[in-house]
Steps between C-alpha positions, in 0.01 A plus 500: 500500500535753780214741568621856431181701534128484567257774394127534570279589204132584464265252336600232255839580348661379176868508403639622166859540374589865442756411233814640664603183689473685831135586558154345486171684462244395760139543395345634820167676517471752216860511394833338414738534797877466463675227703881519516643149547839648588739327260611671181784549253617819329714507183851640537706493182552141388354349818227542759515605862273296726318656794275391785277708721213436738181388322233770522136532410512861385223760508547557125195399299327554170124554545274270299141390543504121532869459412553200274773363275859626495698407187877524457601488132766656275641718778163646601274427796129558441244517782129460421207629705198277441248737657594825328689387187799707611825360361850606598825405326837562662867424444577254783863614511372822656416292808829319549674762714212501749300811403367758744216559252353272236574586136202656324554299183244495222130484584177460309143388563329221310150584374320209669644383835512121544717224644766563241865505415734722300842420355736774380766401247845638425375726220241662728206310352247352741293182497183542708202280569152612396195463723269656754355411841284228343730324252836499325539435128850548360803725465612819331849605392576873506822663382711738707274790395184321611375410153332158460699282261334161556226341707312175552161422652558123479594449862199463730592530866854616418718457807867482586809547288842347447802590290695254290813509286548797263256719690189301409212557744225245569162569661247240612136464387205281591544320168875516443767768482611810315864508385629855443816518288583859409176645369362163392235335718436127447216305660580150624187290550457255785414142399177534703222752438570623853869469574597778739862604539516774761846468657825467309872476571753610240877502460692766307724242332232243418239511221264295720243634745358284779135553589221349704204337322139473614226342285187496719310830469246393763745405775489712813865406553662286235808309610674442164748221431626637169727794422549679169829562324494749213778521240506868405704429186206340321215587740432135580358370825564166672327358809701300753336255741617508861462237773330758724321834492656836586405862573569842349800530733658179370665614175862602448798483265848369566830663398515296177137569417371184668125504569435448872169403659439447873234229516245420767685170538769707674750454219684755288462376143759604241380499138711525185298762307638382166377141536229546761652217706522505880872451563500499880256510793643599839303447825507828693185529716214273606204455267256793515173623352440840348275708731174639367589866560791631296625714791544194722856379546618198303845363408660757272792494256748785444807456278814707540804416285579130554282461810131423538346627824195302615279595793297259713231688697401187695842484668604868463800380303705644214699254288786572260529259207800484266334484158790328323525206743150497649651497850329681786808685621355692795180539697399743770201552727337843481333689789184554289292309244652579157267601221655685205877491450724718284854633506787682332855404407650794690 
């Protein structure tokens, strides 16, 4: 937990994996800026060569008006501009060597800009959300030539995405979920008339998707104490009660597909997604309350391989938790208040 670099940015910045296990995209101003974390591996015959260089916040950026979601799926990285509907899809391997110029990739513009998301699949088809500045309603699937092959308008407030086993993609709605399997779109209804699932965490080797769950449409800030687990094999949804609330930065998945939730009780809860049972709760930070503004710092969970990284803004601390044992294996004090956390395997 040694500090290797510190880089000033303008405004409120977000972090997004670039998909090459070396870089992150930083949403800064009107663009996606490339951050080189400095550790990377290159294939060489039957093995890899591992390299390390000085972390650098590069001057390479993709312009986008109100840059939003970045999705890594099926060997493609797709960047979405909320303000102009401009979407760019690239091969993340083109970044691994540390480019002097960003790859052009494939670009297109959605008809109605909105806070959206796009997912490109291995066959070149694209799943995109549908909406405008006022509302969002569903998704469309287009083939590699841009022809619409399926769509659904049964997803009010569509937000967020996650991938599960066998390339299934799940998107959240204000009244459930959409499960996209190939060109088939299945609506999963929430048990409540208003049951919003807006943030999800998937695992490529698990059929289950972990999601948040909010059921009060009138709440200025709802602090939910239930999470959703969706089985993409039969499009069924289960709600799991927790001993505490959580925030949108509390969800993660373990190496075996475990569902992880960082609660406001300061504990990292491990859920068996098959049974919906909480199998372990590990104290990591002091009890906390979700702040009213989403940009305000709060304890945050990031999972990398077998380790869960948990931040504590109140003490400027970063904790490393071994997911298998539940042991806090290392902690370090940071020189700044941590907000969002992300990383690469190098």
